[in-house]
PDB file of C-alpha atoms in Angstrom:
ATOM      1  CA  UNK A   1      51.004 152.541  95.088  1.00 39.00           C
ATOM      2  CA  UNK A   2      54.850 152.294  94.763  1.00 39.00           C
ATOM      3  CA  UNK A   3      55.249 154.239  97.912  1.00 39.00           C
ATOM      4  CA  UNK A   4      52.916 151.993  99.838  1.00 40.00           C
ATOM      5  CA  UNK A   5      54.771 148.920  98.497  1.00 37.00           C
ATOM      6  CA  UNK A   6      58.114 150.283  99.516  1.00 35.00           C
ATOM      7  CA  UNK A   7      56.794 151.071 102.950  1.00 39.00           C
ATOM      8  CA  UNK A   8      55.425 147.696 103.430  1.00 40.00           C
ATOM      9  CA  UNK A   9      58.754 146.030 102.480  1.00 38.00           C
ATOM     10  CA  UNK A  10      60.488 148.295 104.896  1.00 42.00           C
ATOM     11  CA  UNK A  11      58.229 147.307 107.655  1.00 48.00           C
ATOM     12  CA  UNK A  12      58.699 143.660 107.064  1.00 45.00           C
ATOM     13  CA  UNK A  13      62.488 144.150 107.531  1.00 75.00           C
ATOM     14  CA  UNK A  14      61.951 144.784 111.156  1.00 95.00           C
ATOM     15  CA  UNK A  15      61.731 141.666 113.245  1.00 98.00           C
ATOM     16  CA  UNK A  16      59.071 141.177 115.958  1.00 98.00           C
ATOM     17  CA  UNK A  17      60.878 140.256 119.295  1.00 98.00           C
ATOM     18  CA  UNK A  18      59.689 138.679 122.427  1.00 98.00           C
ATOM     19  CA  UNK A  19      62.072 138.524 125.447  1.00 98.00           C
ATOM     20  CA  UNK A  20      61.787 135.753 128.034  1.00 98.00           C
ATOM     21  CA  UNK A  21      63.575 136.257 131.467  1.00 98.00           C
ATOM     22  CA  UNK A  22      65.098 133.559 133.756  1.00 97.00           C
ATOM     23  CA  UNK A  23      65.277 135.347 137.088  1.00 96.00           C
ATOM     24  CA  UNK A  24      67.547 132.932 138.909  1.00 95.00           C
ATOM     25  CA  UNK A  25      70.336 133.561 136.487  1.00 96.00           C
ATOM     26  CA  UNK A  26      69.298 137.059 135.216  1.00 96.00           C
ATOM     27  CA  UNK A  27      69.309 135.613 131.668  1.00 97.00           C
ATOM     28  CA  UNK A  28      67.466 137.060 128.732  1.00 98.00           C
ATOM     29  CA  UNK A  29      66.297 134.793 125.950  1.00 98.00           C
ATOM     30  CA  UNK A  30      64.722 135.992 122.664  1.00 98.00           C
ATOM     31  CA  UNK A  31      62.500 134.768 119.935  1.00 98.00           C
ATOM     32  CA  UNK A  32      62.422 137.003 116.857  1.00 98.00           C
ATOM     33  CA  UNK A  33      60.347 136.428 113.787  1.00 98.00           C
ATOM     34  CA  UNK A  34      59.510 137.767 110.427  1.00 98.00           C
ATOM     35  CA  UNK A  35      55.993 139.332 110.444  1.00 97.00           C
ATOM     36  CA  UNK A  36      55.554 138.501 106.752  1.00 96.00           C
ATOM     37  CA  UNK A  37      56.469 134.810 106.847  1.00 97.00           C
ATOM     38  CA  UNK A  38      56.235 133.839 110.540  1.00 98.00           C
ATOM     39  CA  UNK A  39      59.720 132.413 110.226  1.00 98.00           C
ATOM     40  CA  UNK A  40      61.655 132.674 113.622  1.00 98.00           C
ATOM     41  CA  UNK A  41      64.811 132.268 115.417  1.00 98.00           C
ATOM     42  CA  UNK A  42      65.470 131.613 119.029  1.00 99.00           C
ATOM     43  CA  UNK A  43      68.406 133.249 120.781  1.00 98.00           C
ATOM     44  CA  UNK A  44      70.271 132.013 123.953  1.00 98.00           C
ATOM     45  CA  UNK A  45      67.526 129.750 125.442  1.00 98.00           C
ATOM     46  CA  UNK A  46      67.911 128.594 129.124  1.00 98.00           C
ATOM     47  CA  UNK A  47      67.924 124.975 130.232  1.00 98.00           C
ATOM     48  CA  UNK A  48      67.041 125.449 134.004  1.00 98.00           C
ATOM     49  CA  UNK A  49      69.668 123.963 136.472  1.00 97.00           C
ATOM     50  CA  UNK A  50      69.284 123.887 140.257  1.00 96.00           C
ATOM     51  CA  UNK A  51      72.703 123.574 141.809  1.00 94.00           C
ATOM     52  CA  UNK A  52      71.462 122.583 145.243  1.00 94.00           C
ATOM     53  CA  UNK A  53      69.819 119.423 143.802  1.00 95.00           C
ATOM     54  CA  UNK A  54      71.908 119.036 140.615  1.00 94.00           C
ATOM     55  CA  UNK A  55      68.466 118.932 138.865  1.00 96.00           C
ATOM     56  CA  UNK A  56      67.651 120.047 135.316  1.00 97.00           C
ATOM     57  CA  UNK A  57      64.214 121.175 134.125  1.00 98.00           C
ATOM     58  CA  UNK A  58      62.802 122.795 131.037  1.00 98.00           C
ATOM     59  CA  UNK A  59      60.295 125.400 132.343  1.00 97.00           C
ATOM     60  CA  UNK A  60      62.093 128.247 130.520  1.00 98.00           C
ATOM     61  CA  UNK A  61      62.436 126.452 127.318  1.00 98.00           C
ATOM     62  CA  UNK A  62      58.787 125.218 127.533  1.00 98.00           C
ATOM     63  CA  UNK A  63      57.678 128.784 127.956  1.00 98.00           C
ATOM     64  CA  UNK A  64      59.410 129.582 124.660  1.00 98.00           C
ATOM     65  CA  UNK A  65      57.788 126.472 123.049  1.00 98.00           C
ATOM     66  CA  UNK A  66      54.353 127.722 124.116  1.00 98.00           C
ATOM     67  CA  UNK A  67      55.044 131.194 122.615  1.00 98.00           C
ATOM     68  CA  UNK A  68      56.129 129.583 119.327  1.00 98.00           C
ATOM     69  CA  UNK A  69      52.997 127.413 119.203  1.00 98.00           C
ATOM     70  CA  UNK A  70      50.621 130.211 120.208  1.00 98.00           C
ATOM     71  CA  UNK A  71      52.069 132.504 117.583  1.00 98.00           C
ATOM     72  CA  UNK A  72      52.228 129.721 114.997  1.00 98.00           C
ATOM     73  CA  UNK A  73      55.863 130.405 114.304  1.00 98.00           C
ATOM     74  CA  UNK A  74      58.130 128.217 112.103  1.00 98.00           C
ATOM     75  CA  UNK A  75      61.456 128.334 113.836  1.00 98.00           C
ATOM     76  CA  UNK A  76      64.335 128.201 111.376  1.00 98.00           C
ATOM     77  CA  UNK A  77      67.242 128.500 113.853  1.00 98.00           C
ATOM     78  CA  UNK A  78      68.250 127.904 117.438  1.00 98.00           C
ATOM     79  CA  UNK A  79      71.160 130.253 118.133  1.00 98.00           C
ATOM     80  CA  UNK A  80      73.694 130.495 120.910  1.00 98.00           C
ATOM     81  CA  UNK A  81      75.853 133.677 121.031  1.00 98.00           C
ATOM     82  CA  UNK A  82      78.564 132.019 123.117  1.00 97.00           C
ATOM     83  CA  UNK A  83      79.117 129.180 125.478  1.00 96.00           C
ATOM     84  CA  UNK A  84      77.361 130.509 128.624  1.00 95.00           C
ATOM     85  CA  UNK A  85      78.900 130.452 132.169  1.00 94.00           C
ATOM     86  CA  UNK A  86      75.827 131.104 134.197  1.00 93.00           C
ATOM     87  CA  UNK A  87      73.265 128.717 132.658  1.00 96.00           C
ATOM     88  CA  UNK A  88      72.971 125.573 130.665  1.00 98.00           C
ATOM     89  CA  UNK A  89      71.843 126.163 126.981  1.00 98.00           C
ATOM     90  CA  UNK A  90      68.570 124.577 125.981  1.00 98.00           C
ATOM     91  CA  UNK A  91      69.529 124.800 122.273  1.00 98.00           C
ATOM     92  CA  UNK A  92      69.726 120.987 121.821  1.00 98.00           C
ATOM     93  CA  UNK A  93      66.352 120.467 123.689  1.00 98.00           C
ATOM     94  CA  UNK A  94      64.573 122.987 121.522  1.00 98.00           C
ATOM     95  CA  UNK A  95      66.215 121.784 118.297  1.00 98.00           C
ATOM     96  CA  UNK A  96      64.840 118.407 119.000  1.00 98.00           C
ATOM     97  CA  UNK A  97      61.467 119.595 119.824  1.00 98.00           C
ATOM     98  CA  UNK A  98      61.188 121.888 116.799  1.00 98.00           C
ATOM     99  CA  UNK A  99      63.334 120.223 114.143  1.00 98.00           C
ATOM    100  CA  UNK A 100      65.434 123.386 113.773  1.00 98.00           C
ATOM    101  CA  UNK A 101      69.263 123.474 113.352  1.00 98.00           C
ATOM    102  CA  UNK A 102      71.505 124.800 116.047  1.00 98.00           C
ATOM    103  CA  UNK A 103      74.388 127.356 115.512  1.00 98.00           C
ATOM    104  CA  UNK A 104      77.169 129.194 117.322  1.00 98.00           C
ATOM    105  CA  UNK A 105      80.261 131.072 116.343  1.00 98.00           C
ATOM    106  CA  UNK A 106      83.130 128.966 114.945  1.00 98.00           C
ATOM    107  CA  UNK A 107      85.606 130.092 117.691  1.00 98.00           C
ATOM    108  CA  UNK A 108      83.601 127.691 120.031  1.00 98.00           C
ATOM    109  CA  UNK A 109      86.243 125.081 119.091  1.00 98.00           C
ATOM    110  CA  UNK A 110      88.910 127.125 121.029  1.00 97.00           C
ATOM    111  CA  UNK A 111      86.583 127.376 124.119  1.00 97.00           C
ATOM    112  CA  UNK A 112      86.077 123.657 123.830  1.00 97.00           C
ATOM    113  CA  UNK A 113      89.805 122.919 123.884  1.00 97.00           C
ATOM    114  CA  UNK A 114      90.345 125.364 126.809  1.00 96.00           C
ATOM    115  CA  UNK A 115      87.568 123.857 129.097  1.00 96.00           C
ATOM    116  CA  UNK A 116      88.228 120.294 127.977  1.00 95.00           C
ATOM    117  CA  UNK A 117      91.772 120.721 129.463  1.00 94.00           C
ATOM    118  CA  UNK A 118      90.395 122.590 132.533  1.00 95.00           C
ATOM    119  CA  UNK A 119      88.015 119.591 133.226  1.00 96.00           C
ATOM    120  CA  UNK A 120      90.535 116.996 132.137  1.00 95.00           C
ATOM    121  CA  UNK A 121      88.138 115.334 129.891  1.00 94.00           C
ATOM    122  CA  UNK A 122      90.527 113.903 127.436  1.00 87.00           C
ATOM    123  CA  UNK A 123      88.872 112.632 124.304  1.00 85.00           C
ATOM    124  CA  UNK A 124      85.370 112.448 125.835  1.00 84.00           C
ATOM    125  CA  UNK A 125      84.466 115.735 124.163  1.00 93.00           C
ATOM    126  CA  UNK A 126      85.195 116.494 120.531  1.00 96.00           C
ATOM    127  CA  UNK A 127      86.562 120.005 120.103  1.00 97.00           C
ATOM    128  CA  UNK A 128      85.609 120.452 116.403  1.00 97.00           C
ATOM    129  CA  UNK A 129      82.216 122.113 117.064  1.00 97.00           C
ATOM    130  CA  UNK A 130      80.285 119.020 115.810  1.00 97.00           C
ATOM    131  CA  UNK A 131      77.833 119.494 118.655  1.00 98.00           C
ATOM    132  CA  UNK A 132      76.215 122.285 116.563  1.00 98.00           C
ATOM    133  CA  UNK A 133      74.679 122.023 113.091  1.00 98.00           C
ATOM    134  CA  UNK A 134      76.340 125.215 111.944  1.00 98.00           C
ATOM    135  CA  UNK A 135      79.458 127.257 112.995  1.00 98.00           C
ATOM    136  CA  UNK A 136      79.236 130.947 111.960  1.00 98.00           C
ATOM    137  CA  UNK A 137      82.177 133.059 111.050  1.00 97.00           C
ATOM    138  CA  UNK A 138      82.539 136.745 110.861  1.00 97.00           C
ATOM    139  CA  UNK A 139      80.384 138.240 108.184  1.00 97.00           C
ATOM    140  CA  UNK A 140      78.190 135.148 107.467  1.00 98.00           C
ATOM    141  CA  UNK A 141      74.686 136.012 106.592  1.00 98.00           C
ATOM    142  CA  UNK A 142      71.379 134.125 106.586  1.00 98.00           C
ATOM    143  CA  UNK A 143      67.751 134.721 106.325  1.00 97.00           C
ATOM    144  CA  UNK A 144      64.940 134.297 108.817  1.00 98.00           C
ATOM    145  CA  UNK A 145      61.973 134.679 106.485  1.00 97.00           C
ATOM    146  CA  UNK A 146      62.530 138.171 104.964  1.00 97.00           C
ATOM    147  CA  UNK A 147      64.748 139.225 107.774  1.00 97.00           C
ATOM    148  CA  UNK A 148      68.447 139.360 106.867  1.00 97.00           C
ATOM    149  CA  UNK A 149      70.785 138.363 109.646  1.00 98.00           C
ATOM    150  CA  UNK A 150      74.564 139.113 109.807  1.00 98.00           C
ATOM    151  CA  UNK A 151      77.053 137.529 112.156  1.00 98.00           C
ATOM    152  CA  UNK A 152      79.554 139.791 113.912  1.00 98.00           C
ATOM    153  CA  UNK A 153      82.499 138.183 115.795  1.00 97.00           C
ATOM    154  CA  UNK A 154      82.472 139.879 119.290  1.00 98.00           C
ATOM    155  CA  UNK A 155      85.069 138.428 121.496  1.00 97.00           C
ATOM    156  CA  UNK A 156      86.125 139.717 124.899  1.00 97.00           C
ATOM    157  CA  UNK A 157      83.496 138.317 127.265  1.00 97.00           C
ATOM    158  CA  UNK A 158      84.528 134.942 125.733  1.00 96.00           C
ATOM    159  CA  UNK A 159      86.775 133.771 122.967  1.00 95.00           C
ATOM    160  CA  UNK A 160      83.746 132.792 120.938  1.00 96.00           C
ATOM    161  CA  UNK A 161      81.115 135.370 121.300  1.00 97.00           C
ATOM    162  CA  UNK A 162      79.108 136.551 118.281  1.00 98.00           C
ATOM    163  CA  UNK A 163      76.433 139.177 117.794  1.00 98.00           C
ATOM    164  CA  UNK A 164      73.435 138.476 115.455  1.00 98.00           C
ATOM    165  CA  UNK A 165      72.333 141.678 113.606  1.00 98.00           C
ATOM    166  CA  UNK A 166      68.774 140.983 112.424  1.00 98.00           C
ATOM    167  CA  UNK A 167      67.833 144.079 110.335  1.00 97.00           C
ATOM    168  CA  UNK A 168      67.390 146.927 112.830  1.00 98.00           C
ATOM    169  CA  UNK A 169      67.968 144.802 115.860  1.00 98.00           C
ATOM    170  CA  UNK A 170      71.165 143.082 117.228  1.00 98.00           C
ATOM    171  CA  UNK A 171      71.413 140.447 119.815  1.00 98.00           C
ATOM    172  CA  UNK A 172      74.649 141.448 121.669  1.00 98.00           C
ATOM    173  CA  UNK A 173      74.769 138.733 124.344  1.00 93.00           C
ATOM    174  CA  UNK A 174      77.109 139.516 127.237  1.00 93.00           C
ATOM    175  CA  UNK A 175      79.038 142.221 125.622  1.00 96.00           C
ATOM    176  CA  UNK A 176      76.919 145.129 126.714  1.00 97.00           C
ATOM    177  CA  UNK A 177      74.592 145.390 129.761  1.00 97.00           C
ATOM    178  CA  UNK A 178      71.925 148.154 129.814  1.00 98.00           C
ATOM    179  CA  UNK A 179      73.482 151.671 129.793  1.00 98.00           C
ATOM    180  CA  UNK A 180      73.298 152.151 133.518  1.00 97.00           C
ATOM    181  CA  UNK A 181      75.195 148.846 134.121  1.00 96.00           C
ATOM    182  CA  UNK A 182      77.803 149.265 131.346  1.00 97.00           C
ATOM    183  CA  UNK A 183      79.464 146.261 130.011  1.00 97.00           C
ATOM    184  CA  UNK A 184      79.863 142.572 130.949  1.00 95.00           C
ATOM    185  CA  UNK A 185      82.898 141.099 132.547  1.00 96.00           C
ATOM    186  CA  UNK A 186      85.989 139.907 130.548  1.00 97.00           C
ATOM    187  CA  UNK A 187      87.850 137.846 133.166  1.00 95.00           C
ATOM    188  CA  UNK A 188      86.706 134.361 132.276  1.00 92.00           C
ATOM    189  CA  UNK A 189      89.283 131.944 130.820  1.00 93.00           C
ATOM    190  CA  UNK A 190      89.915 133.294 127.308  1.00 94.00           C
ATOM    191  CA  UNK A 191      88.335 136.636 128.030  1.00 95.00           C
ATOM    192  CA  UNK A 192      90.026 140.004 127.353  1.00 97.00           C
ATOM    193  CA  UNK A 193      89.107 143.538 128.154  1.00 98.00           C
ATOM    194  CA  UNK A 194      90.954 144.865 125.095  1.00 98.00           C
ATOM    195  CA  UNK A 195      89.002 142.529 122.853  1.00 98.00           C
ATOM    196  CA  UNK A 196      85.751 143.590 124.693  1.00 98.00           C
ATOM    197  CA  UNK A 197      86.471 147.213 123.909  1.00 98.00           C
ATOM    198  CA  UNK A 198      87.088 146.500 120.302  1.00 98.00           C
ATOM    199  CA  UNK A 199      83.963 144.430 119.944  1.00 98.00           C
ATOM    200  CA  UNK A 200      81.791 147.068 121.765  1.00 98.00           C
ATOM    201  CA  UNK A 201      83.049 149.787 119.526  1.00 97.00           C
ATOM    202  CA  UNK A 202      82.126 147.724 116.397  1.00 98.00           C
ATOM    203  CA  UNK A 203      78.650 147.239 117.816  1.00 98.00           C
ATOM    204  CA  UNK A 204      78.334 151.075 118.572  1.00 98.00           C
ATOM    205  CA  UNK A 205      79.285 151.766 114.919  1.00 98.00           C
ATOM    206  CA  UNK A 206      76.019 150.202 113.768  1.00 98.00           C
ATOM    207  CA  UNK A 207      73.255 152.720 112.788  1.00 97.00           C
ATOM    208  CA  UNK A 208      72.266 154.768 115.746  1.00 97.00           C
ATOM    209  CA  UNK A 209      68.692 153.560 115.854  1.00 97.00           C
ATOM    210  CA  UNK A 210      69.687 149.875 115.960  1.00 98.00           C
ATOM    211  CA  UNK A 211      68.055 148.249 118.846  1.00 98.00           C
ATOM    212  CA  UNK A 212      70.520 146.343 121.042  1.00 98.00           C
ATOM    213  CA  UNK A 213      69.192 143.434 123.126  1.00 98.00           C
ATOM    214  CA  UNK A 214      71.360 142.347 126.007  1.00 98.00           C
ATOM    215  CA  UNK A 215      72.012 139.027 127.601  1.00 97.00           C
ATOM    216  CA  UNK A 216      71.487 139.851 131.311  1.00 97.00           C
ATOM    217  CA  UNK A 217      69.687 142.124 133.682  1.00 96.00           C
ATOM    218  CA  UNK A 218      69.548 141.864 137.528  1.00 95.00           C
ATOM    219  CA  UNK A 219      66.405 143.715 138.648  1.00 95.00           C
ATOM    220  CA  UNK A 220      65.257 143.881 142.211  1.00 94.00           C
ATOM    221  CA  UNK A 221      62.874 141.224 143.395  1.00 91.00           C
ATOM    222  CA  UNK A 222      59.499 141.714 141.835  1.00 89.00           C
ATOM    223  CA  UNK A 223      60.727 144.283 139.296  1.00 95.00           C
ATOM    224  CA  UNK A 224      60.740 143.651 135.529  1.00 96.00           C
ATOM    225  CA  UNK A 225      64.058 143.339 133.686  1.00 96.00           C
ATOM    226  CA  UNK A 226      65.324 145.914 131.204  1.00 97.00           C
ATOM    227  CA  UNK A 227      66.889 144.451 128.095  1.00 98.00           C
ATOM    228  CA  UNK A 228      66.881 146.855 125.047  1.00 98.00           C
ATOM    229  CA  UNK A 229      68.511 150.248 124.445  1.00 98.00           C
ATOM    230  CA  UNK A 230      69.517 151.714 121.071  1.00 98.00           C
ATOM    231  CA  UNK A 231      73.068 152.371 119.839  1.00 98.00           C
ATOM    232  CA  UNK A 232      72.370 156.092 120.300  1.00 98.00           C
ATOM    233  CA  UNK A 233      71.341 155.626 123.987  1.00 98.00           C
ATOM    234  CA  UNK A 234      74.536 153.464 124.677  1.00 98.00           C
ATOM    235  CA  UNK A 235      76.672 156.072 123.053  1.00 98.00           C
ATOM    236  CA  UNK A 236      75.097 158.823 125.060  1.00 98.00           C
ATOM    237  CA  UNK A 237      74.923 157.208 128.566  1.00 98.00           C
ATOM    238  CA  UNK A 238      76.535 153.845 128.823  1.00 98.00           C
ATOM    239  CA  UNK A 239      78.613 154.107 131.958  1.00 97.00           C
ATOM    240  CA  UNK A 240      81.580 152.193 130.584  1.00 97.00           C
ATOM    241  CA  UNK A 241      81.647 152.966 126.836  1.00 98.00           C
ATOM    242  CA  UNK A 242      79.700 156.102 126.120  1.00 98.00           C
ATOM    243  CA  UNK A 243      81.295 158.602 123.713  1.00 97.00           C
ATOM    244  CA  UNK A 244      84.140 160.431 125.365  1.00 97.00           C
ATOM    245  CA  UNK A 245      85.534 157.313 127.244  1.00 98.00           C
ATOM    246  CA  UNK A 246      88.724 156.085 125.670  1.00 98.00           C
ATOM    247  CA  UNK A 247      90.164 152.588 125.337  1.00 98.00           C
ATOM    248  CA  UNK A 248      92.753 152.859 128.105  1.00 98.00           C
ATOM    249  CA  UNK A 249      90.208 154.228 130.540  1.00 98.00           C
ATOM    250  CA  UNK A 250      87.749 151.463 129.733  1.00 98.00           C
ATOM    251  CA  UNK A 251      90.324 148.603 129.980  1.00 98.00           C
ATOM    252  CA  UNK A 252      91.536 149.916 133.402  1.00 98.00           C
ATOM    253  CA  UNK A 253      87.979 150.198 134.741  1.00 97.00           C
ATOM    254  CA  UNK A 254      86.892 146.834 133.453  1.00 97.00           C
ATOM    255  CA  UNK A 255      89.907 145.015 134.773  1.00 97.00           C
ATOM    256  CA  UNK A 256      89.422 146.665 138.305  1.00 97.00           C
ATOM    257  CA  UNK A 257      85.840 145.854 138.268  1.00 96.00           C
ATOM    258  CA  UNK A 258      86.325 142.163 137.275  1.00 96.00           C
ATOM    259  CA  UNK A 259      88.810 141.675 140.118  1.00 95.00           C
ATOM    260  CA  UNK A 260      85.972 142.229 142.564  1.00 95.00           C
ATOM    261  CA  UNK A 261      83.545 139.772 141.027  1.00 94.00           C
ATOM    262  CA  UNK A 262      82.952 136.273 142.232  1.00 93.00           C
ATOM    263  CA  UNK A 263      82.773 133.421 139.771  1.00 90.00           C
ATOM    264  CA  UNK A 264      79.135 132.633 138.711  1.00 91.00           C
ATOM    265  CA  UNK A 265      77.704 130.085 140.983  1.00 90.00           C
ATOM    266  CA  UNK A 266      76.785 127.698 138.001  1.00 94.00           C
ATOM    267  CA  UNK A 267      79.914 128.215 136.008  1.00 94.00           C
ATOM    268  CA  UNK A 268      81.829 124.990 136.741  1.00 95.00           C
ATOM    269  CA  UNK A 269      78.629 122.947 136.108  1.00 96.00           C
ATOM    270  CA  UNK A 270      77.487 125.030 133.018  1.00 97.00           C
ATOM    271  CA  UNK A 271      80.604 125.025 130.795  1.00 96.00           C
ATOM    272  CA  UNK A 272      80.982 121.316 130.771  1.00 96.00           C
ATOM    273  CA  UNK A 273      77.443 121.046 129.428  1.00 97.00           C
ATOM    274  CA  UNK A 274      77.669 124.014 127.034  1.00 98.00           C
ATOM    275  CA  UNK A 275      80.826 122.936 125.254  1.00 97.00           C
ATOM    276  CA  UNK A 276      78.737 119.811 124.442  1.00 97.00           C
ATOM    277  CA  UNK A 277      76.138 121.953 122.759  1.00 97.00           C
ATOM    278  CA  UNK A 278      73.636 121.605 125.680  1.00 97.00           C
ATOM    279  CA  UNK A 279      74.181 117.955 126.377  1.00 97.00           C
ATOM    280  CA  UNK A 280      74.840 116.238 129.680  1.00 97.00           C
ATOM    281  CA  UNK A 281      77.723 113.947 129.879  1.00 95.00           C
ATOM    282  CA  UNK A 282      76.990 110.457 128.743  1.00 94.00           C
ATOM    283  CA  UNK A 283      75.084 108.355 131.492  1.00 96.00           C
ATOM    284  CA  UNK A 284      77.233 105.998 133.485  1.00 96.00           C
ATOM    285  CA  UNK A 285      76.421 102.368 134.406  1.00 97.00           C
ATOM    286  CA  UNK A 286      73.627 103.413 136.803  1.00 97.00           C
ATOM    287  CA  UNK A 287      71.883 105.428 134.136  1.00 96.00           C
ATOM    288  CA  UNK A 288      72.782 108.857 135.605  1.00 96.00           C
ATOM    289  CA  UNK A 289      75.019 111.616 134.246  1.00 96.00           C
ATOM    290  CA  UNK A 290      77.704 113.063 136.457  1.00 96.00           C
ATOM    291  CA  UNK A 291      79.332 116.428 136.292  1.00 96.00           C
ATOM    292  CA  UNK A 292      82.985 117.111 137.114  1.00 94.00           C
ATOM    293  CA  UNK A 293      84.282 119.941 139.324  1.00 93.00           C
ATOM    294  CA  UNK A 294      87.907 120.916 138.845  1.00 93.00           C
ATOM    295  CA  UNK A 295      89.141 121.375 142.419  1.00 94.00           C
ATOM    296  CA  UNK A 296      91.729 124.011 143.077  1.00 91.00           C
ATOM    297  CA  UNK A 297      91.975 125.415 139.499  1.00 91.00           C
ATOM    298  CA  UNK A 298      90.301 128.757 140.414  1.00 90.00           C
ATOM    299  CA  UNK A 299      91.041 131.127 143.184  1.00 87.00           C
ATOM    300  CA  UNK A 300      88.323 132.073 145.712  1.00 84.00           C
ATOM    301  CA  UNK A 301      87.163 135.621 145.596  1.00 77.00           C
TER     302      UNK A 301
END
């Protein structure tokens, strides 16, 4: 009997994970939940933005809501891993729909200050992180039902990136791609290839069977995305950081690759929404919100 109880407790430590894919931005969103309690958390939800019409819609977030309702989940947290450059976050929308608190890493305040200056927003955007209900720091822990979650500070892709380690799963955002694609870029304002290397090595020091869930995949039209590989698989075959590749080699390759990449098409729209925690700028006299585009602050590629 004692063996059966121990085995059942071990099983409940592994979260059930559902991935959702936003094809226009290649973004992976996740809902993970505790099988024993049905407590759940949402990671990196997308608020759909159509640049050609400057229109926002909620089909991706509503797909998550339907999953939550159909599985009868009780959402405890809506989590962002970092301020995204390629899509608007739907964290605030889902928080309001579900009554769940929002959270992000505490270094988001540095990103807010950086981008507030780039947009010349003045005092219109507080830079104290108050747009979220909780700011996590390195080593913070919390529970989702019976699933323990630990926060790892994972800068490099951005100043503020964090990884959420939920028992035997880790949501590594835009630090790692799938092994065949390597790692994510580190050339955004505040990014650092050296910091990215250090963050990746910390992640790859997790137990070898830890499931790593990435933030992006870019499959061919009609093909399904790939979004999970274990620590062992990354250490064996990740093209940028597999065992045997050293720090200097990685940094040189990452910087060279980043120099060839165009800026994300939604970046200048997305960051001014995401530093507000997923809120549009306050409506103006005509009842509409307006986004600012900083002209001439970035070089074409």
